[in-house]
Amino acid sequence: MLFKAFLIKYGEIGIKGRNRYLFEDALVRQIQFALREAEGKFTVSKEQGRIYVEAEGEYDYEETITALKRVFGIVGICPVVQIEDRGFEDLAEQVIAYIKQVYPDSQQTFKVHARRARKNFPMDSMTINSEIGARILDAFPKMRVDVHHPQINIFIEVRKKIHIYSQIISGSGGMPVGTNGKAMLLLSGGIDSPVAGWMIAKRGVQIEAVYFHAPPYTSERAKQKVIDLASLVAKYAGPIKLHIINFTDIQLYIYDQCPHEELTIIMRRYMMRIAEQIARESGALGLITGESIGQVASQTMQSLYATNEVCTMPVFRPVIGFDKLEIIDLALKINTYETSIQPFEDCCTIFVAKHPVTKPSLKVIQKSEEKLKEKMEEMVERAVSDREIVVCKYT
Ligand code: ATP
Ligand code: MG
């Protein structure tokens, strides 16, 4: 194996000063976490504004790249050849050997970018550029220099060791999980909410989740599906604490007391209230849903307005402007789609009225809820205190 190490590139915007060190430490932690999925032993280190992943002995290259591509905060992954400093002649030979192996046809245009981070190396960066460039031209008659639009950029960084690299594999971008607080995801068994959770986690937010379960109307398999989805999102977001709320009594009571066309909205308002209560206990500062304007009756502007009204925390709806197909594309990309489309009922589909209101009036809804209030307070308390908690990790 040519490559024993990877240079990790990360975005620099907004991470100056003290934030930078927090960002880097979180990134190192997330990389270590992700690499547990790859065969091999690795050390992750921080050195002068760079993060390196070094393999100790044999490892699986493809698995390593796949794992690193999942880590939020990584912009690029560069497989590097690290060599000892044995003087310029040796360096030139190693660069030539590198090109032979990585670009066997050796006919591209190129540019050398040297960076002398260790100042006691006897040549400055400009000299390294031109001298190495000349050696490459000698060794590969079909290669040409193009300083404006080269097909390959060859980077040479002189540090304690010398690093040679030219490939930059795109990472997922975003920010390392743990650098931007925590939010509570309302996770159903559908396609949208896992994607919504993934999108907010991508911005560095730690995720907890809440699922409303209505046994026996919703099956154990429906619950398992949500646990599976949380575990899939955990592959990117780290372990997710999933709060499973038994919603049956609350749902039956609403069903019993309220006009059926208002069921969904009232139910959703109670979900939001309960999610917010748990969020507050967990120190989360926002809620996340998979709502998208107009997708279903409960997601019209009027419905969103009525649902949102019970929340005092910000509600993040990252897929709000996406079409279903755009959400599906993301679900496929993050590998939750197959699980989401398994056909187990979630609690909404059973208690759905034939003709739900699409333009609920807040006043009317509030009035219907009035008569629930007294008994509901206690039911909500019980549902919250009896909740089951499952920590979902990717396995
Ligand atoms: P999804 O694909 O995420 O299930 P959906 O298109 O089925 O979304 P709704 O059922 O209207 O839409 O739900 C809207 C949002 O409300 C979901 O994205 C999710 O965030 C939340 N939600 C719905 N049902 C539940 C549930 N049983 N438990 C937790 N959250 C839920
Ligand atoms: Mg749903």
Short mmCIF file of C-alpha atoms and ligand atoms in Angstrom, two decimals:
data_model
loop_
_atom_site.label_atom_id
_atom_site.label_comp_id
_atom_site.label_asym_id
_atom_site.label_seq_id
_atom_site.Cartn_x
_atom_site.Cartn_y
_atom_site.Cartn_z
CA MET A 1 0.00 0.00 0.00
CA LEU A 2 1.40 3.33 -1.14
CA PHE A 3 -0.52 5.42 1.37
CA LYS A 4 -0.09 5.04 5.09
CA ALA A 5 -1.62 8.35 6.02
CA PHE A 6 -4.29 10.90 5.16
CA LEU A 7 -4.22 14.64 5.47
CA ILE A 8 -7.63 15.92 6.50
CA LYS A 9 -8.75 19.27 5.10
CA TYR A 10 -11.45 21.16 6.91
CA GLY A 11 -13.28 24.43 6.40
CA GLU A 12 -11.80 27.41 8.13
CA ILE A 13 -14.71 29.83 8.10
CA GLY A 14 -15.84 30.96 11.50
CA ILE A 15 -13.39 28.86 13.44
CA LYS A 16 -10.83 31.38 14.55
CA GLY A 17 -9.28 31.67 17.99
CA ARG A 18 -10.70 29.52 20.72
CA ASN A 19 -13.40 28.13 18.43
CA ARG A 20 -10.77 26.70 16.20
CA TYR A 21 -9.34 24.53 18.91
CA LEU A 22 -12.80 23.29 19.92
CA PHE A 23 -13.62 22.58 16.30
CA GLU A 24 -10.40 20.63 15.75
CA ASP A 25 -10.76 18.60 18.92
CA ALA A 26 -14.34 17.70 18.06
CA LEU A 27 -13.24 16.75 14.56
CA VAL A 28 -10.49 14.50 15.90
CA ARG A 29 -13.04 12.79 18.18
CA GLN A 30 -15.53 12.27 15.35
CA ILE A 31 -12.81 10.89 13.07
CA GLN A 32 -11.76 8.41 15.75
CA PHE A 33 -15.39 7.40 16.18
CA ALA A 34 -15.94 6.91 12.44
CA LEU A 35 -12.74 4.93 11.96
CA ARG A 36 -13.98 2.21 14.27
CA GLU A 37 -15.96 1.08 11.23
CA ALA A 38 -12.84 0.61 9.12
CA GLU A 39 -10.49 -2.33 9.35
CA GLY A 40 -7.12 -1.26 10.72
CA LYS A 41 -5.56 0.64 13.58
CA PHE A 42 -5.22 4.38 13.24
CA THR A 43 -3.80 7.33 15.08
CA VAL A 44 -5.39 10.71 14.57
CA SER A 45 -3.20 13.69 15.35
CA LYS A 46 -3.26 17.44 15.21
CA GLU A 47 -0.14 19.20 14.01
CA GLN A 48 0.20 22.89 13.17
CA GLY A 49 -3.31 23.45 11.91
CA ARG A 50 -3.47 20.11 10.18
CA ILE A 51 -5.14 16.86 11.10
CA TYR A 52 -3.54 13.60 10.06
CA VAL A 53 -4.84 10.06 10.12
CA GLU A 54 -2.04 7.51 10.15
CA ALA A 55 -2.54 3.79 9.74
CA GLU A 56 -0.50 1.48 11.93
CA GLY A 57 0.25 -1.50 9.72
CA GLU A 58 -2.28 -3.10 7.39
CA TYR A 59 -5.64 -1.45 6.88
CA ASP A 60 -8.56 -1.37 4.44
CA TYR A 61 -8.17 1.66 2.18
CA GLU A 62 -11.74 1.73 0.80
CA GLU A 63 -13.35 1.31 4.21
CA THR A 64 -11.16 4.08 5.59
CA ILE A 65 -12.19 6.51 2.86
CA THR A 66 -15.87 5.57 3.26
CA ALA A 67 -15.69 6.17 7.01
CA LEU A 68 -13.92 9.52 6.62
CA LYS A 69 -16.44 10.67 3.99
CA ARG A 70 -19.17 10.38 6.62
CA VAL A 71 -17.53 12.73 9.11
CA PHE A 72 -19.11 16.18 9.23
CA GLY A 73 -16.51 18.94 9.15
CA ILE A 74 -14.18 17.25 6.66
CA VAL A 75 -13.92 19.09 3.36
CA GLY A 76 -11.25 16.94 1.74
CA ILE A 77 -9.36 13.70 2.35
CA CYS A 78 -5.88 13.56 0.87
CA PRO A 79 -4.04 10.23 0.77
CA VAL A 80 -0.41 11.20 1.47
CA VAL A 81 2.95 9.56 1.13
CA GLN A 82 5.11 10.43 4.10
CA ILE A 83 8.84 10.15 3.71
CA GLU A 84 11.83 10.85 5.93
CA ASP A 85 13.95 13.83 4.96
CA ARG A 86 17.00 12.30 3.28
CA GLY A 87 17.86 15.36 1.22
CA PHE A 88 16.71 16.75 -2.09
CA GLU A 89 17.88 13.89 -4.35
CA ASP A 90 15.90 11.37 -2.39
CA LEU A 91 12.83 13.66 -2.37
CA ALA A 92 12.98 14.04 -6.16
CA GLU A 93 13.16 10.25 -6.59
CA GLN A 94 10.21 9.74 -4.28
CA VAL A 95 8.09 12.28 -6.15
CA ILE A 96 8.86 10.50 -9.42
CA ALA A 97 7.99 7.13 -7.90
CA TYR A 98 4.75 8.67 -6.61
CA ILE A 99 3.73 9.93 -10.05
CA LYS A 100 4.55 6.55 -11.65
CA GLN A 101 2.24 4.82 -9.26
CA VAL A 102 -0.65 7.28 -9.01
CA TYR A 103 -0.66 8.49 -12.64
CA PRO A 104 0.74 5.53 -14.59
CA ASP A 105 0.04 7.11 -17.99
CA SER A 106 2.08 10.17 -16.92
CA GLN A 107 0.95 12.64 -19.55
CA GLN A 108 -0.95 15.26 -17.60
CA THR A 109 -0.22 18.92 -17.17
CA PHE A 110 0.95 19.68 -13.63
CA LYS A 111 2.01 22.23 -11.10
CA VAL A 112 4.15 21.71 -8.01
CA HIS A 113 3.13 23.40 -4.78
CA ALA A 114 5.87 23.18 -2.19
CA ARG A 115 5.43 24.43 1.34
CA ARG A 116 8.42 24.59 3.63
CA ALA A 117 6.85 24.47 7.08
CA ARG A 118 10.20 23.44 8.61
CA LYS A 119 12.59 26.27 7.87
CA ASN A 120 15.85 24.35 8.27
CA PHE A 121 15.22 22.50 5.01
CA PRO A 122 18.00 23.88 2.75
CA MET A 123 15.77 24.97 -0.16
CA ASP A 124 12.96 27.49 -0.05
CA SER A 125 9.51 26.71 -1.46
CA MET A 126 10.09 28.47 -4.79
CA THR A 127 13.29 26.55 -5.39
CA ILE A 128 11.67 23.23 -4.51
CA ASN A 129 8.88 24.02 -7.00
CA SER A 130 11.20 24.70 -9.88
CA GLU A 131 13.74 21.95 -9.12
CA ILE A 132 11.13 19.24 -8.63
CA GLY A 133 9.27 20.53 -11.71
CA ALA A 134 12.43 20.13 -13.76
CA ARG A 135 12.96 16.56 -12.49
CA ILE A 136 9.39 15.63 -13.39
CA LEU A 137 9.80 17.00 -16.90
CA ASP A 138 13.01 14.98 -17.31
CA ALA A 139 11.43 11.78 -16.05
CA PHE A 140 8.12 12.03 -17.94
CA PRO A 141 8.54 13.51 -21.41
CA LYS A 142 4.77 13.72 -21.97
CA MET A 143 4.05 15.82 -18.92
CA ARG A 144 3.94 19.59 -19.15
CA VAL A 145 3.81 22.42 -16.68
CA ASP A 146 0.63 24.48 -16.55
CA VAL A 147 0.61 26.99 -13.71
CA HIS A 148 -2.93 28.23 -14.42
CA HIS A 149 -5.08 25.16 -15.02
CA PRO A 150 -3.01 22.08 -14.27
CA GLN A 151 -4.66 18.66 -14.48
CA ILE A 152 -2.75 17.59 -11.41
CA ASN A 153 -1.48 19.61 -8.49
CA ILE A 154 1.41 18.02 -6.67
CA PHE A 155 1.74 19.17 -3.10
CA ILE A 156 4.97 18.77 -1.19
CA GLU A 157 4.92 19.78 2.44
CA VAL A 158 8.18 19.80 4.32
CA ARG A 159 7.45 19.15 7.98
CA LYS A 160 9.16 16.81 10.40
CA LYS A 161 8.55 14.31 7.66
CA ILE A 162 7.93 15.28 4.05
CA HIS A 163 4.41 14.80 2.75
CA ILE A 164 3.58 14.24 -0.90
CA TYR A 165 0.01 14.27 -2.16
CA SER A 166 -2.09 15.28 -5.12
CA GLN A 167 -5.50 13.69 -4.72
CA ILE A 168 -8.25 15.40 -2.77
CA ILE A 169 -11.30 13.24 -2.17
CA SER A 170 -14.38 15.34 -1.25
CA GLY A 171 -15.64 15.04 2.29
CA SER A 172 -19.17 15.76 3.48
CA GLY A 173 -18.52 19.34 4.64
CA GLY A 174 -20.50 20.78 7.53
CA MET A 175 -19.18 21.00 11.07
CA PRO A 176 -18.11 18.32 13.57
CA VAL A 177 -20.97 17.03 15.69
CA GLY A 178 -20.73 18.47 19.17
CA THR A 179 -19.67 21.97 18.18
CA ASN A 180 -23.15 23.47 17.95
CA GLY A 181 -25.26 22.37 20.89
CA LYS A 182 -28.08 19.87 20.89
CA ALA A 183 -31.55 19.54 19.31
CA MET A 184 -34.47 17.13 19.68
CA LEU A 185 -35.56 15.36 16.49
CA LEU A 186 -39.16 14.20 16.11
CA LEU A 187 -38.37 10.93 14.43
CA SER A 188 -41.13 8.94 12.77
CA GLY A 189 -40.68 5.90 10.61
CA GLY A 190 -41.01 7.95 7.44
CA ILE A 191 -38.57 9.17 4.83
CA ASP A 192 -38.36 12.82 5.84
CA SER A 193 -37.47 13.00 9.49
CA PRO A 194 -34.24 10.91 9.33
CA VAL A 195 -33.06 13.20 6.52
CA ALA A 196 -33.98 16.26 8.59
CA GLY A 197 -31.96 14.91 11.53
CA TRP A 198 -28.97 14.20 9.32
CA MET A 199 -29.08 17.74 7.89
CA ILE A 200 -29.05 19.41 11.29
CA ALA A 201 -26.35 17.06 12.60
CA LYS A 202 -24.30 18.12 9.59
CA ARG A 203 -24.15 21.61 11.06
CA GLY A 204 -22.43 20.25 14.16
CA VAL A 205 -25.55 19.75 16.27
CA GLN A 206 -25.81 16.77 18.57
CA ILE A 207 -29.11 14.93 18.09
CA GLU A 208 -31.52 13.32 20.51
CA ALA A 209 -34.78 11.92 19.18
CA VAL A 210 -38.33 11.30 20.28
CA TYR A 211 -40.73 8.77 18.78
CA PHE A 212 -44.46 8.58 19.53
CA HIS A 213 -45.58 5.02 19.63
CA ALA A 214 -49.22 3.86 19.88
CA PRO A 215 -49.37 0.18 20.75
CA PRO A 216 -51.30 -1.93 19.84
CA TYR A 217 -52.27 0.33 16.91
CA THR A 218 -48.64 0.53 15.93
CA SER A 219 -46.61 -2.63 16.07
CA GLU A 220 -43.35 -3.53 17.76
CA ARG A 221 -41.90 -3.74 14.27
CA ALA A 222 -42.82 -0.12 13.62
CA LYS A 223 -40.93 0.81 16.77
CA GLN A 224 -37.97 -1.34 15.74
CA LYS A 225 -37.95 0.44 12.39
CA VAL A 226 -37.56 3.80 14.16
CA ILE A 227 -34.74 2.39 16.31
CA ASP A 228 -33.10 1.13 13.10
CA LEU A 229 -33.46 4.56 11.49
CA ALA A 230 -31.97 6.28 14.52
CA SER A 231 -29.07 3.82 14.37
CA LEU A 232 -28.50 4.63 10.69
CA VAL A 233 -28.46 8.37 11.39
CA ALA A 234 -26.10 7.64 14.31
CA LYS A 235 -23.54 6.46 11.80
CA TYR A 236 -23.06 10.15 10.96
CA ALA A 237 -24.30 11.89 14.07
CA GLY A 238 -22.85 9.67 16.79
CA PRO A 239 -24.98 7.72 19.30
CA ILE A 240 -28.57 9.00 19.49
CA LYS A 241 -30.61 8.86 22.66
CA LEU A 242 -34.12 7.92 21.51
CA HIS A 243 -37.06 8.69 23.80
CA ILE A 244 -40.01 6.42 23.04
CA ILE A 245 -43.29 7.84 24.24
CA ASN A 246 -46.40 5.71 24.60
CA PHE A 247 -48.93 7.94 22.92
CA THR A 248 -51.92 5.57 22.86
CA ASP A 249 -53.97 6.99 25.72
CA ILE A 250 -53.46 10.55 24.56
CA GLN A 251 -54.43 9.66 21.02
CA LEU A 252 -57.54 7.74 22.07
CA TYR A 253 -58.60 10.59 24.28
CA ILE A 254 -58.24 13.12 21.47
CA TYR A 255 -60.11 10.72 19.17
CA ASP A 256 -62.86 10.50 21.70
CA GLN A 257 -63.23 14.19 22.45
CA CYS A 258 -62.47 16.13 19.28
CA PRO A 259 -63.93 16.49 15.79
CA HIS A 260 -62.16 13.91 13.66
CA GLU A 261 -61.03 16.31 10.98
CA GLU A 262 -58.98 18.11 13.64
CA LEU A 263 -57.33 14.95 15.00
CA THR A 264 -54.06 15.22 13.16
CA ILE A 265 -53.44 18.85 14.05
CA ILE A 266 -54.29 18.39 17.71
CA MET A 267 -52.18 15.27 17.87
CA ARG A 268 -49.25 17.07 16.27
CA ARG A 269 -49.61 19.92 18.74
CA TYR A 270 -49.33 17.45 21.60
CA MET A 271 -46.32 15.81 20.01
CA MET A 272 -44.60 19.19 19.80
CA ARG A 273 -45.45 20.05 23.40
CA ILE A 274 -44.11 16.73 24.68
CA ALA A 275 -41.00 16.90 22.49
CA GLU A 276 -40.31 20.38 23.81
CA GLN A 277 -40.70 19.25 27.41
CA ILE A 278 -38.19 16.42 26.89
CA ALA A 279 -35.89 18.75 24.95
CA ARG A 280 -35.83 21.12 27.87
CA GLU A 281 -34.93 18.32 30.29
CA SER A 282 -32.13 17.20 27.97
CA GLY A 283 -30.66 20.65 27.48
CA ALA A 284 -31.62 20.73 23.80
CA LEU A 285 -32.23 24.19 22.39
CA GLY A 286 -34.40 23.38 19.41
CA LEU A 287 -36.77 20.85 17.82
CA ILE A 288 -36.33 19.26 14.40
CA THR A 289 -39.08 17.90 12.16
CA GLY A 290 -39.23 16.50 8.65
CA GLU A 291 -42.02 18.80 7.53
CA SER A 292 -42.14 20.18 4.00
CA ILE A 293 -44.66 22.82 2.94
CA GLY A 294 -47.78 21.36 1.38
CA GLN A 295 -46.66 17.73 1.44
CA VAL A 296 -49.74 16.53 3.35
CA ALA A 297 -52.77 18.15 5.02
CA SER A 298 -50.86 18.61 8.27
CA GLN A 299 -48.13 20.53 6.45
CA THR A 300 -50.04 23.35 4.77
CA MET A 301 -49.05 26.84 5.86
CA GLN A 302 -52.14 27.01 8.08
CA SER A 303 -51.37 23.63 9.66
CA LEU A 304 -47.73 24.51 10.25
CA TYR A 305 -48.87 27.77 11.81
CA ALA A 306 -51.22 25.93 14.15
CA THR A 307 -48.63 23.28 15.05
CA ASN A 308 -45.87 25.78 15.59
CA GLU A 309 -47.99 27.88 17.91
CA VAL A 310 -47.51 25.55 20.89
CA CYS A 311 -43.70 25.73 20.75
CA THR A 312 -41.54 28.31 22.41
CA MET A 313 -38.30 26.74 21.20
CA PRO A 314 -37.12 27.26 17.64
CA VAL A 315 -38.36 24.48 15.37
CA PHE A 316 -35.91 23.55 12.63
CA ARG A 317 -37.46 22.14 9.47
CA PRO A 318 -34.48 21.65 7.18
CA VAL A 319 -36.46 19.98 4.36
CA ILE A 320 -39.21 22.61 4.40
CA GLY A 321 -38.52 23.76 0.83
CA PHE A 322 -37.66 20.38 -0.67
CA ASP A 323 -39.81 18.33 -3.01
CA LYS A 324 -40.37 14.72 -2.02
CA LEU A 325 -37.95 13.56 -4.72
CA GLU A 326 -35.20 15.78 -3.40
CA ILE A 327 -35.72 14.34 0.08
CA ILE A 328 -35.67 10.83 -1.34
CA ASP A 329 -32.35 11.56 -3.06
CA LEU A 330 -30.84 12.50 0.28
CA ALA A 331 -32.43 9.48 1.99
CA LEU A 332 -30.77 7.27 -0.63
CA LYS A 333 -27.46 9.04 -0.17
CA ILE A 334 -27.45 8.54 3.61
CA ASN A 335 -28.85 5.02 3.30
CA THR A 336 -32.06 5.45 5.30
CA TYR A 337 -34.45 5.06 2.36
CA GLU A 338 -34.68 1.27 2.31
CA THR A 339 -35.56 1.19 5.99
CA SER A 340 -38.00 4.11 5.74
CA ILE A 341 -40.10 2.43 3.06
CA GLN A 342 -40.69 -0.74 5.06
CA PRO A 343 -44.47 -0.93 5.33
CA PHE A 344 -45.16 -0.61 9.05
CA GLU A 345 -47.82 1.83 10.13
CA ASP A 346 -46.74 4.81 12.17
CA CYS A 347 -49.16 6.28 14.64
CA CYS A 348 -50.45 9.05 12.39
CA THR A 349 -51.73 6.83 9.61
CA ILE A 350 -54.16 4.95 11.83
CA PHE A 351 -55.86 7.89 13.43
CA VAL A 352 -56.08 9.89 10.24
CA ALA A 353 -59.52 11.24 9.34
CA LYS A 354 -60.88 10.74 5.83
CA HIS A 355 -61.02 14.48 5.31
CA PRO A 356 -58.61 16.25 7.62
CA VAL A 357 -58.79 20.03 7.73
CA THR A 358 -56.22 21.57 5.47
CA LYS A 359 -56.78 25.10 6.68
CA PRO A 360 -57.28 24.74 10.40
CA SER A 361 -58.27 27.85 12.24
CA LEU A 362 -56.16 28.33 15.30
CA LYS A 363 -59.13 29.62 17.28
CA VAL A 364 -61.21 26.54 16.49
CA ILE A 365 -58.35 24.18 17.38
CA GLN A 366 -57.69 26.00 20.63
CA LYS A 367 -61.33 25.75 21.50
CA SER A 368 -61.38 22.00 20.86
CA GLU A 369 -58.31 21.60 23.05
CA GLU A 370 -59.91 23.54 25.91
CA LYS A 371 -61.99 20.59 26.98
CA LEU A 372 -58.98 18.24 26.88
CA LYS A 373 -56.80 20.33 29.09
CA GLU A 374 -57.75 19.16 32.53
CA LYS A 375 -57.27 15.44 31.99
CA MET A 376 -54.51 15.85 29.45
CA GLU A 377 -52.00 17.45 31.78
CA GLU A 378 -51.81 14.30 33.83
CA MET A 379 -51.77 12.03 30.78
CA VAL A 380 -48.86 13.95 29.33
CA GLU A 381 -46.97 13.78 32.62
CA ARG A 382 -47.47 10.02 32.74
CA ALA A 383 -46.40 9.51 29.12
CA VAL A 384 -43.25 11.54 29.71
CA SER A 385 -42.28 9.85 32.97
CA ASP A 386 -43.01 6.33 31.67
CA ARG A 387 -41.00 6.80 28.50
CA GLU A 388 -38.54 4.21 27.34
CA ILE A 389 -35.03 5.36 26.42
CA VAL A 390 -32.88 3.52 23.90
CA VAL A 391 -29.39 4.65 22.95
CA CYS A 392 -29.08 3.96 19.23
CA LYS A 393 -25.62 3.33 17.87
CA TYR A 394 -24.60 2.22 14.47
CA THR A 395 -23.81 -1.48 14.63
P1 ATP B 1 -41.84 11.49 7.84
O1 ATP B 1 -41.46 10.95 6.52
O2 ATP B 1 -40.70 12.11 8.57
O3 ATP B 1 -42.63 10.50 8.64
P2 ATP B 1 -44.29 12.51 6.93
O4 ATP B 1 -44.24 13.01 5.55
O5 ATP B 1 -44.85 11.19 7.21
O6 ATP B 1 -42.84 12.66 7.52
P3 ATP B 1 -46.00 13.60 9.00
O7 ATP B 1 -46.41 12.24 9.37
O8 ATP B 1 -46.99 14.68 8.76
O9 ATP B 1 -45.05 13.63 7.73
O10 ATP B 1 -45.05 14.13 10.11
C1 ATP B 1 -44.42 15.34 10.01
C2 ATP B 1 -43.26 15.33 10.99
O11 ATP B 1 -43.73 15.13 12.32
C3 ATP B 1 -42.31 14.18 10.75
O12 ATP B 1 -41.34 14.52 9.79
C4 ATP B 1 -41.73 14.00 12.11
O13 ATP B 1 -40.71 14.97 12.36
C5 ATP B 1 -42.89 14.29 13.03
N1 ATP B 1 -43.62 13.04 13.38
C6 ATP B 1 -44.72 12.52 12.77
N2 ATP B 1 -45.10 11.38 13.37
C7 ATP B 1 -44.24 11.17 14.38
C8 ATP B 1 -44.08 10.14 15.38
N3 ATP B 1 -44.89 9.09 15.45
N4 ATP B 1 -43.08 10.25 16.26
C9 ATP B 1 -42.22 11.29 16.20
N5 ATP B 1 -42.32 12.27 15.30
C10 ATP B 1 -43.30 12.22 14.39
MG MG B 2 -44.73 10.11 9.01
#
